[in-house]
Amino acid sequence: MAVTLSLFVLLNKSQQFLKPETLHFIGLIGSLWEFHSCMNAAVRATVRVGLYTGAKVFFVHEGYQGLVDGGDHIRPATWESVSMMLQLGGTVIGSARSKDFRTREGRMMAARNLVKLGITNLCVIGGDGSLTGANEFRTEWSGLLADLVKGGKITEEEAKKSSHLNIVGMVGSIDNDFCGTDMTIGTDSALHRIIEVVDAITTTAQRSEVTAAALPQYLALVTALACGADWVFIPEMPPDEGWENHLCRRLADQRARGSRLNVIIVAEGAISKDGKPITSEQIKKLVTDRLGFDTRTTVLGHVQRGGTPSAFDRILGSRMGVEAVMALLEATPETPACVVSLSGNQAIRLPLMECVQVVRQCISLTFFFFSLFLMCRSFENNWNTYKLLAHINPPDVKSNINVAIMNIGAPCAGMNAAVRSAVRMGIIQGHTMLAVHDGFDGLAHGQIEPINWNSVSGWTGKGGSNLGTKRTLPSKMLEQISLNIAKFNIHALVIIGGFEAYVGGLELVQAREKYEEMCIPMVVIPATVSNNVPGSDFSIGADTALNTITSTCDRIKQSAAGTKRRVFIVETMGGYCGYLATMAGLAAGADAAYIFEDKFNIKDLEVNVEHLIEKMKTTVKRGLILRNENCNANYTTDFIFNLYSEEGKGVFDCRKNVLGHMQQGGTPTPFDRNFGTKMGAKSVLWLTDKLKECYRHGRIFANTPDSACVLGMRKRALTFQALTELKSDTDFEHRIPHTQWWLKIRPIMKILAKYNIKLDTSEHADMEHVIKKRSALGK
C-alpha cells in the first residue's frame, strides 16, 4: 500500500507548506479512436513534477478499464519510465473504452483499487466525456466507500484515510472543442499533419485540378485560413441557398485569372441551410459535371491523430502537467474538480462541471454558437477573417488611400502570410496597396510598385520574404525616404520585421520633427525567429524556428540510439534573446539551456557536468545541452564542448552541433500562418481607423505617439502599443525587451531535467469561471 510521504512543498511566497497526498496519474481518451499524438508530454510532466514534490505517482494503463481491473494495470511510475518519450506519438500508458466504468459496480471496483493503494488524487487526460466520468466518480466517492465498507471490501480505517477524492483534468482533443481553453492538447499537432498534406497536394498542380479535403470542424476552418483555401464548408455556418452556383462561378473566375489549383475544405458534418449533408464526393461530382474540372478528394482520417507532436503541444502538455500537479496539491475536500487550460500564454483553472454544463447547454444550440464559444474564443474572428481574405470583394468607391508594405531585417517564415492578408484587407477597404522591395533601402531608392489581390495568391505557405528584406536602418536615408513617401503619395506604412523594424519605426517617428512626410500612421508587426521585439509576447516566425530546432534535436538524440553515454551540445539562434533555447529545451527535453538573460558561471557549468555524470548511472544515457548563440562572450559553444568533453572523459563523450540559418528557413507552421494572417489583417483595419482620425484640412497628418504602434500579442489579446512608450522596456544594446514572460517557465525545464531547485508558484493560476468568460465573449 502506498504511503503518504512526509515531505513538504513550498507553494508560495507566504511560506505556506502543503503536505502532498499520494498522486495518481491516469491518462485516457473518451474512446479508442480519439488517440492523438501529444499525450506523452503531459504524462511526463505530471509524473516528474509529482515525484519532485515528494508524492508517489502511479500509471493507470488502458484508461478507466485499467482503473476497474486494477492489478498490473496500476503501476508505480518512476523518473526513468517517462524518459525519451517527448517525441513519441500516442500515449505510453494506453487508452480504451470502458463499459464497466459506466456502471456503479465498475466504479466501486475502481474505488476499491484506489483505496487499497492509498490514492486520493486523480489527474485525467481526455475529452468532455472522460472528464464528466471523472467528476461523477468524485461525486459518488463517499457513497462508494460506504458501500465498500458495508460489503467488507475495505476497512473503516481505509475509508477514513481516503475520505475524499481530488480530480484535475487536462483536455486532450484534436477538435479543440472544450470550453474555456484557447487550445487543447493535440490540436496544433493535428494542424501540422493536415498542412503537410495540403502543401503536398498543392505541389501536384502541374495540371488544372480541384482538390476537396474532408476534415474535423475546427481544424477545417483553421486549415482553410492557413492554406488560403478557395472555399470551406463548416456545419456552424451553412452556405446560403444557391451555393452550388456561387461555388462554380467562383472557381471559374479563379481559373480565368490563371489559377491552376483550387482547394476546398469540407468539415465533418457540413450541412446546407435546409440541413442536408454536404460531402466531398458531392462537391467533386458538382464541379466535375458543371465545370469539367479535374477534381480529386482527399479524406485525411486518422493521419491527423498520428505523428510526432509539435513543439507547441509538447510545451503545452508540459505546462498543463505542472499546473495539474500544483492544483492537486493545493486542493481541499471543498475544492471543486477543475480543468487546467490555456488562455493566451497563461495557465488557468476552470471548474470542471461548469465546463461540462456549458457543453451540454451549447449542444442544444445552433452549431454556430456551439463552436463560437466552445472551440475557441477566436473562432468568430477566424471565420470573419477567412471570409474577407478568401474572395475578392472590393468596395464600389475607392478610398484614395495608398498603404505601403515592407519587410525589414532577417527573413522568417510567416512574413508572406502577413503581407498577403495586409494587401487583401487593404484592397477590401478600398485602398491602393504598394509593395516596397528590400526594406528601407527600397523605400529610399524608389523600389515601390502596386501589388494586387492575385499578386499574393499562394503566399501563405511560402517561407522567407517574397518582397525582399534587408537589415539597413533608415537613419542615413531619411531625406530620400521622405521624398519617396511624397512621390508615391504614401498615406500609411506597414513595417513587418524584427528588432530592426522596431528601431526603424522609432527612427521614422523621431524624424517627424524634421520631415512632415513622416507624419503618417505606421504599424510594426513583429516577425523574427528571435522573438525579441518589445510589445509582443510572440513574433511571427518564432514558432517555425522552434519546431525546426525541436525536430532537429529529436534527430540528433536519435543518432545516439545505438551509442550509450553521449551528450550533445547544440547552439541555437536568437541573438541575445534566449526564447528559442529555452522553449526548445522544454520541448526537446534538454538537460540545460544557457541564455543571456539567466546569468551563469563556471560553477554552474560544473554542476551541469556533475548532473550528467549522475544521469549516466541511470538507464538514460543521453544528454542534451542547448546554448543561445550570444549567451556569454567567454563561455562559447567551443568552450562548453571542450569543458564537457574533458570533465566527462571516461563517463560520456560529446558532440557539437551549430544549427545556423536552417532555423530561419522552411515552410511556415500553422501557427505562424494564422498568426501572420491575423496580424496583417488587423494592422490594416487599425490603420484605416487611424487615417480617419488623422485626416485634417484635406490631408493626412499624424504626429501623436499613438499613430505609430507595435501590434503585438499580450497575454490574451492583440494590442497596439505606441513605439515611443516601449522605449523604456527596451534593452537597445542587447536588442531584447526588459520584460519577457517566458523566463517564468524556465524552472519547469530544470525540474523536468531533475535539478533540485525551488518552483516558485507565487503566480499560480487561480480558479476562474466559465460563465464570466462567456459573458465577456458575448460583449
GROMACS .gro file of N, CA, C and O in nm, residues 25-48 59-60 63 81-82 84-96 123-128 130-131 168-175 183-190 193 304-310 312-322 324 340:
model
  348
   25PHE      N    1  -0.172   0.921  -1.147
   25PHE     CA    2  -0.188   0.976  -1.281
   25PHE      C    3  -0.266   0.879  -1.367
   25PHE      O    4  -0.236   0.761  -1.371
   26ILE      N    5  -0.367   0.928  -1.435
   26ILE     CA    6  -0.442   0.845  -1.528
   26ILE      C    7  -0.451   0.917  -1.661
   26ILE      O    8  -0.495   1.032  -1.667
   27GLY      N    9  -0.405   0.855  -1.765
   27GLY     CA   10  -0.413   0.915  -1.898
   27GLY      C   11  -0.514   0.838  -1.979
   27GLY      O   12  -0.505   0.716  -1.990
   28LEU      N   13  -0.611   0.906  -2.034
   28LEU     CA   14  -0.716   0.834  -2.106
   28LEU      C   15  -0.782   0.923  -2.209
   28LEU      O   16  -0.771   1.045  -2.205
   29ILE      N   17  -0.848   0.860  -2.303
   29ILE     CA   18  -0.927   0.929  -2.405
   29ILE      C   19  -1.067   0.874  -2.397
   29ILE      O   20  -1.088   0.761  -2.353
   30GLY      N   21  -1.166   0.953  -2.441
   30GLY     CA   22  -1.305   0.910  -2.430
   30GLY      C   23  -1.334   0.780  -2.502
   30GLY      O   24  -1.409   0.696  -2.454
   31SER      N   25  -1.273   0.761  -2.620
   31SER     CA   26  -1.290   0.636  -2.693
   31SER      C   27  -1.161   0.604  -2.766
   31SER      O   28  -1.078   0.692  -2.789
   32LEU      N   29  -1.143   0.481  -2.805
   32LEU     CA   30  -1.015   0.434  -2.856
   32LEU      C   31  -0.968   0.514  -2.977
   32LEU      O   32  -0.852   0.546  -2.990
   33TRP      N   33  -1.059   0.547  -3.066
   33TRP     CA   34  -1.016   0.617  -3.187
   33TRP      C   35  -0.991   0.765  -3.164
   33TRP      O   36  -0.960   0.837  -3.257
   34GLU      N   37  -1.000   0.814  -3.042
   34GLU     CA   38  -0.967   0.952  -3.016
   34GLU      C   39  -0.821   0.970  -2.977
   34GLU      O   40  -0.779   1.075  -2.935
   35PHE      N   41  -0.743   0.862  -2.988
   35PHE     CA   42  -0.599   0.875  -2.966
   35PHE      C   43  -0.542   0.988  -3.050
   35PHE      O   44  -0.579   1.006  -3.165
   36HIS      N   45  -0.450   1.063  -2.996
   36HIS     CA   46  -0.372   1.155  -3.079
   36HIS      C   47  -0.229   1.157  -3.030
   36HIS      O   48  -0.193   1.088  -2.936
   37SER      N   49  -0.147   1.239  -3.096
   37SER     CA   50  -0.002   1.220  -3.083
   37SER      C   51   0.063   1.297  -2.969
   37SER      O   52   0.185   1.300  -2.963
   38CYS      N   53  -0.012   1.357  -2.880
   38CYS     CA   54   0.050   1.457  -2.794
   38CYS      C   55   0.030   1.438  -2.645
   38CYS      O   56   0.044   1.531  -2.568
   39MET      N   57  -0.004   1.318  -2.602
   39MET     CA   58  -0.034   1.299  -2.460
   39MET      C   59   0.092   1.281  -2.375
   39MET      O   60   0.092   1.308  -2.256
   40ASN      N   61   0.199   1.234  -2.436
   40ASN     CA   62   0.314   1.193  -2.356
   40ASN      C   63   0.385   1.307  -2.284
   40ASN      O   64   0.442   1.287  -2.177
   41ALA      N   65   0.384   1.427  -2.342
   41ALA     CA   66   0.446   1.541  -2.273
   41ALA      C   67   0.373   1.568  -2.142
   41ALA      O   68   0.437   1.598  -2.040
   42ALA      N   69   0.239   1.559  -2.144
   42ALA     CA   70   0.162   1.581  -2.022
   42ALA      C   71   0.187   1.469  -1.922
   42ALA      O   72   0.198   1.494  -1.800
   43VAL      N   73   0.197   1.346  -1.970
   43VAL     CA   74   0.226   1.232  -1.882
   43VAL      C   75   0.362   1.252  -1.816
   43VAL      O   76   0.377   1.239  -1.694
   44ARG      N   77   0.461   1.285  -1.896
   44ARG     CA   78   0.598   1.304  -1.844
   44ARG      C   79   0.604   1.414  -1.739
   44ARG      O   80   0.663   1.396  -1.631
   45ALA      N   81   0.542   1.529  -1.768
   45ALA     CA   82   0.548   1.641  -1.675
   45ALA      C   83   0.477   1.609  -1.545
   45ALA      O   84   0.525   1.641  -1.436
   46THR      N   85   0.361   1.545  -1.554
   46THR     CA   86   0.285   1.513  -1.433
   46THR      C   87   0.361   1.416  -1.345
   46THR      O   88   0.367   1.432  -1.222
   47VAL      N   89   0.419   1.316  -1.405
   47VAL     CA   90   0.497   1.217  -1.329
   47VAL      C   91   0.615   1.285  -1.261
   47VAL      O   92   0.637   1.270  -1.140
   48ARG      N   93   0.693   1.360  -1.338
   48ARG     CA   94   0.817   1.414  -1.283
   48ARG      C   95   0.792   1.523  -1.180
   48ARG      O   96   0.863   1.531  -1.080
   59PHE      N   97   0.091   0.501  -1.274
   59PHE     CA   98   0.030   0.493  -1.406
   59PHE      C   99  -0.096   0.407  -1.395
   59PHE      O  100  -0.096   0.304  -1.328
   60VAL      N  101  -0.201   0.446  -1.464
   60VAL     CA  102  -0.316   0.359  -1.485
   60VAL      C  103  -0.319   0.329  -1.634
   60VAL      O  104  -0.343   0.418  -1.716
   63GLY      N  105  -0.674   0.335  -1.948
   63GLY     CA  106  -0.781   0.425  -1.909
   63GLY      C  107  -0.866   0.376  -1.792
   63GLY      O  108  -0.817   0.311  -1.700
   81SER      N  109   1.099   0.604  -1.622
   81SER     CA  110   0.993   0.542  -1.702
   81SER      C  111   0.929   0.639  -1.800
   81SER      O  112   0.858   0.597  -1.891
   82VAL      N  113   0.954   0.770  -1.781
   82VAL     CA  114   0.898   0.868  -1.875
   82VAL      C  115   1.008   0.938  -1.954
   82VAL      O  116   0.988   1.045  -2.010
   84MET      N  117   1.274   0.982  -2.272
   84MET     CA  118   1.276   0.961  -2.417
   84MET      C  119   1.136   0.936  -2.475
   84MET      O  120   1.116   0.851  -2.561
   85MET      N  121   1.038   1.013  -2.429
   85MET     CA  122   0.903   0.992  -2.477
   85MET      C  123   0.840   1.119  -2.536
   85MET      O  124   0.732   1.113  -2.593
   86LEU      N  125   0.908   1.233  -2.525
   86LEU     CA  126   0.850   1.357  -2.574
   86LEU      C  127   0.820   1.351  -2.724
   86LEU      O  128   0.722   1.408  -2.771
   87GLN      N  129   0.906   1.285  -2.800
   87GLN     CA  130   0.891   1.282  -2.945
   87GLN      C  131   0.799   1.169  -2.992
   87GLN      O  132   0.772   1.157  -3.111
   88LEU      N  133   0.749   1.088  -2.898
   88LEU     CA  134   0.666   0.974  -2.936
   88LEU      C  135   0.520   1.014  -2.952
   88LEU      O  136   0.466   1.091  -2.872
   89GLY      N  137   0.455   0.960  -3.053
   89GLY     CA  138   0.312   0.982  -3.069
   89GLY      C  139   0.231   0.890  -2.979
   89GLY      O  140   0.285   0.802  -2.912
   90GLY      N  141   0.101   0.910  -2.978
   90GLY     CA  142   0.014   0.826  -2.896
   90GLY      C  143   0.032   0.853  -2.748
   90GLY      O  144   0.068   0.963  -2.706
   91THR      N  145   0.009   0.753  -2.667
   91THR     CA  146   0.030   0.765  -2.523
   91THR      C  147   0.086   0.634  -2.471
   91THR      O  148   0.035   0.526  -2.503
   92VAL      N  149   0.192   0.641  -2.394
   92VAL     CA  150   0.261   0.521  -2.349
   92VAL      C  151   0.181   0.441  -2.248
   92VAL      O  152   0.212   0.325  -2.223
   93ILE      N  153   0.078   0.500  -2.189
   93ILE     CA  154   0.001   0.427  -2.089
   93ILE      C  155  -0.130   0.374  -2.145
   93ILE      O  156  -0.210   0.317  -2.072
   94GLY      N  157  -0.152   0.393  -2.274
   94GLY     CA  158  -0.267   0.332  -2.337
   94GLY      C  159  -0.398   0.402  -2.306
   94GLY      O  160  -0.408   0.489  -2.220
   95SER      N  161  -0.500   0.362  -2.378
   95SER     CA  162  -0.633   0.420  -2.362
   95SER      C  163  -0.734   0.321  -2.415
   95SER      O  164  -0.706   0.247  -2.510
   96ALA      N  165  -0.850   0.315  -2.354
   96ALA     CA  166  -0.952   0.221  -2.400
   96ALA      C  167  -1.088   0.263  -2.350
   96ALA      O  168  -1.101   0.332  -2.248
  123CYS      N  169  -0.548   1.257  -1.189
  123CYS     CA  170  -0.526   1.351  -1.298
  123CYS      C  171  -0.571   1.281  -1.426
  123CYS      O  172  -0.516   1.178  -1.463
  124VAL      N  173  -0.670   1.337  -1.489
  124VAL     CA  174  -0.734   1.272  -1.603
  124VAL      C  175  -0.709   1.353  -1.730
  124VAL      O  176  -0.730   1.474  -1.732
  125ILE      N  177  -0.664   1.285  -1.835
  125ILE     CA  178  -0.647   1.349  -1.965
  125ILE      C  179  -0.750   1.290  -2.060
  125ILE      O  180  -0.756   1.169  -2.078
  126GLY      N  181  -0.832   1.376  -2.118
  126GLY     CA  182  -0.933   1.327  -2.211
  126GLY      C  183  -1.025   1.438  -2.256
  126GLY      O  184  -1.000   1.556  -2.232
  127GLY      N  185  -1.132   1.398  -2.322
  127GLY     CA  186  -1.232   1.492  -2.368
  127GLY      C  187  -1.341   1.513  -2.265
  127GLY      O  188  -1.330   1.470  -2.150
  128ASP      N  189  -1.452   1.576  -2.308
  128ASP     CA  190  -1.557   1.609  -2.211
  128ASP      C  191  -1.622   1.484  -2.153
  128ASP      O  192  -1.661   1.482  -2.036
  130SER      N  193  -1.475   1.187  -2.089
  130SER     CA  194  -1.384   1.132  -1.989
  130SER      C  195  -1.383   1.217  -1.863
  130SER      O  196  -1.382   1.165  -1.751
  131LEU      N  197  -1.383   1.348  -1.879
  131LEU     CA  198  -1.379   1.437  -1.764
  131LEU      C  199  -1.512   1.435  -1.688
  131LEU      O  200  -1.514   1.446  -1.565
  168VAL      N  201  -0.834   1.655  -1.112
  168VAL     CA  202  -0.789   1.761  -1.203
  168VAL      C  203  -0.785   1.702  -1.343
  168VAL      O  204  -0.736   1.590  -1.363
  169GLY      N  205  -0.838   1.777  -1.438
  169GLY     CA  206  -0.840   1.729  -1.576
  169GLY      C  207  -0.754   1.812  -1.668
  169GLY      O  208  -0.733   1.932  -1.646
  170MET      N  209  -0.702   1.747  -1.771
  170MET     CA  210  -0.637   1.814  -1.883
  170MET      C  211  -0.710   1.772  -2.010
  170MET      O  212  -0.739   1.653  -2.027
  171VAL      N  213  -0.739   1.867  -2.094
  171VAL     CA  214  -0.820   1.838  -2.212
  171VAL      C  215  -0.731   1.797  -2.327
  171VAL      O  216  -0.645   1.874  -2.372
  172GLY      N  217  -0.751   1.674  -2.374
  172GLY     CA  218  -0.679   1.624  -2.490
  172GLY      C  219  -0.777   1.596  -2.602
  172GLY      O  220  -0.860   1.507  -2.591
  173SER      N  221  -0.767   1.675  -2.708
  173SER     CA  222  -0.859   1.658  -2.821
  173SER      C  223  -0.806   1.734  -2.941
  173SER      O  224  -0.770   1.850  -2.928
  174ILE      N  225  -0.802   1.670  -3.058
  174ILE     CA  226  -0.757   1.742  -3.176
  174ILE      C  227  -0.865   1.837  -3.227
  174ILE      O  228  -0.837   1.924  -3.309
  175ASP      N  229  -0.989   1.822  -3.179
  175ASP     CA  230  -1.100   1.903  -3.229
  175ASP      C  231  -1.107   2.040  -3.163
  175ASP      O  232  -1.185   2.126  -3.207
  183MET      N  233  -0.663   2.643  -2.665
  183MET     CA  234  -0.613   2.531  -2.745
  183MET      C  235  -0.604   2.406  -2.659
  183MET      O  236  -0.550   2.410  -2.549
  184THR      N  237  -0.660   2.298  -2.708
  184THR     CA  238  -0.650   2.171  -2.637
  184THR      C  239  -0.524   2.097  -2.683
  184THR      O  240  -0.473   2.120  -2.793
  185ILE      N  241  -0.475   2.008  -2.598
  185ILE     CA  242  -0.355   1.932  -2.629
  185ILE      C  243  -0.384   1.843  -2.750
  185ILE      O  244  -0.479   1.765  -2.750
  186GLY      N  245  -0.304   1.856  -2.853
  186GLY     CA  246  -0.320   1.775  -2.972
  186GLY      C  247  -0.365   1.851  -3.095
  186GLY      O  248  -0.342   1.806  -3.208
  187THR      N  249  -0.429   1.966  -3.076
  187THR     CA  250  -0.481   2.041  -3.189
  187THR      C  251  -0.371   2.090  -3.281
  187THR      O  252  -0.378   2.077  -3.404
  188ASP      N  253  -0.266   2.147  -3.224
  188ASP     CA  254  -0.159   2.204  -3.306
  188ASP      C  255  -0.088   2.095  -3.387
  188ASP      O  256  -0.057   2.116  -3.506
  189SER      N  257  -0.066   1.979  -3.326
  189SER     CA  258   0.000   1.871  -3.399
  189SER      C  259  -0.087   1.821  -3.514
  189SER      O  260  -0.037   1.788  -3.622
  190ALA      N  261  -0.219   1.814  -3.490
  190ALA     CA  262  -0.310   1.773  -3.597
  190ALA      C  263  -0.304   1.872  -3.713
  190ALA      O  264  -0.305   1.833  -3.831
  193ARG      N  265  -0.004   1.802  -3.927
  193ARG     CA  266  -0.023   1.690  -4.020
  193ARG      C  267  -0.107   1.733  -4.140
  193ARG      O  268  -0.078   1.699  -4.254
  304GLN      N  269  -0.439   1.246  -3.905
  304GLN     CA  270  -0.440   1.370  -3.826
  304GLN      C  271  -0.404   1.345  -3.680
  304GLN      O  272  -0.360   1.437  -3.610
  305ARG      N  273  -0.424   1.223  -3.633
  305ARG     CA  274  -0.402   1.193  -3.492
  305ARG      C  275  -0.262   1.137  -3.466
  305ARG      O  276  -0.224   1.118  -3.351
  306GLY      N  277  -0.188   1.108  -3.571
  306GLY     CA  278  -0.059   1.044  -3.552
  306GLY      C  279   0.057   1.139  -3.571
  306GLY      O  280   0.042   1.259  -3.584
  307GLY      N  281   0.176   1.079  -3.572
  307GLY     CA  282   0.296   1.157  -3.598
  307GLY      C  283   0.360   1.214  -3.473
  307GLY      O  284   0.310   1.199  -3.361
  308THR      N  285   0.471   1.281  -3.496
  308THR     CA  286   0.546   1.342  -3.387
  308THR      C  287   0.476   1.468  -3.336
  308THR      O  288   0.430   1.549  -3.417
  309PRO      N  289   0.466   1.487  -3.206
  309PRO     CA  290   0.400   1.607  -3.153
  309PRO      C  291   0.475   1.733  -3.191
  309PRO      O  292   0.598   1.733  -3.200
  310SER      N  293   0.402   1.840  -3.212
  310SER     CA  294   0.464   1.970  -3.241
  310SER      C  295   0.528   2.026  -3.114
  310SER      O  296   0.497   1.983  -3.002
  312PHE      N  297   0.473   2.318  -2.989
  312PHE     CA  298   0.368   2.384  -2.909
  312PHE      C  299   0.298   2.283  -2.819
  312PHE      O  300   0.276   2.309  -2.701
  313ASP      N  301   0.261   2.167  -2.874
  313ASP     CA  302   0.189   2.068  -2.794
  313ASP      C  303   0.276   2.009  -2.684
  313ASP      O  304   0.227   1.976  -2.575
  314ARG      N  305   0.403   1.994  -2.711
  314ARG     CA  306   0.493   1.944  -2.606
  314ARG      C  307   0.502   2.044  -2.491
  314ARG      O  308   0.498   2.006  -2.373
  315ILE      N  309   0.517   2.170  -2.526
  315ILE     CA  310   0.526   2.273  -2.422
  315ILE      C  311   0.392   2.287  -2.350
  315ILE      O  312   0.388   2.297  -2.226
  316LEU      N  313   0.282   2.285  -2.426
  316LEU     CA  314   0.150   2.294  -2.365
  316LEU      C  315   0.127   2.178  -2.270
  316LEU      O  316   0.084   2.197  -2.155
  317GLY      N  317   0.155   2.056  -2.315
  317GLY     CA  318   0.137   1.940  -2.229
  317GLY      C  319   0.222   1.948  -2.104
  317GLY      O  320   0.177   1.914  -1.993
  318SER      N  321   0.347   1.994  -2.119
  318SER     CA  322   0.435   2.006  -2.003
  318SER      C  323   0.384   2.109  -1.904
  318SER      O  324   0.381   2.085  -1.782
  319ARG      N  325   0.341   2.224  -1.954
  319ARG     CA  326   0.291   2.329  -1.865
  319ARG      C  327   0.161   2.286  -1.797
  319ARG      O  328   0.140   2.313  -1.678
  320MET      N  329   0.074   2.219  -1.871
  320MET     CA  330  -0.051   2.174  -1.812
  320MET      C  331  -0.026   2.065  -1.707
  320MET      O  332  -0.094   2.059  -1.604
  321GLY      N  333   0.073   1.979  -1.733
  321GLY     CA  334   0.106   1.875  -1.635
  321GLY      C  335   0.154   1.935  -1.504
  321GLY      O  336   0.116   1.891  -1.395
  322VAL      N  337   0.240   2.036  -1.513
  322VAL     CA  338   0.288   2.105  -1.392
  322VAL      C  339   0.172   2.169  -1.317
  322VAL      O  340   0.159   2.154  -1.195
  324ALA      N  341  -0.140   2.092  -1.329
  324ALA     CA  342  -0.230   1.990  -1.274
  324ALA      C  343  -0.181   1.939  -1.139
  324ALA      O  344  -0.259   1.923  -1.044
  340VAL      N  345  -0.734   2.225  -1.603
  340VAL     CA  346  -0.629   2.322  -1.630
  340VAL      C  347  -0.631   2.352  -1.780
  340VAL      O  348  -0.641   2.261  -1.863
   0.00000   0.00000   0.00000
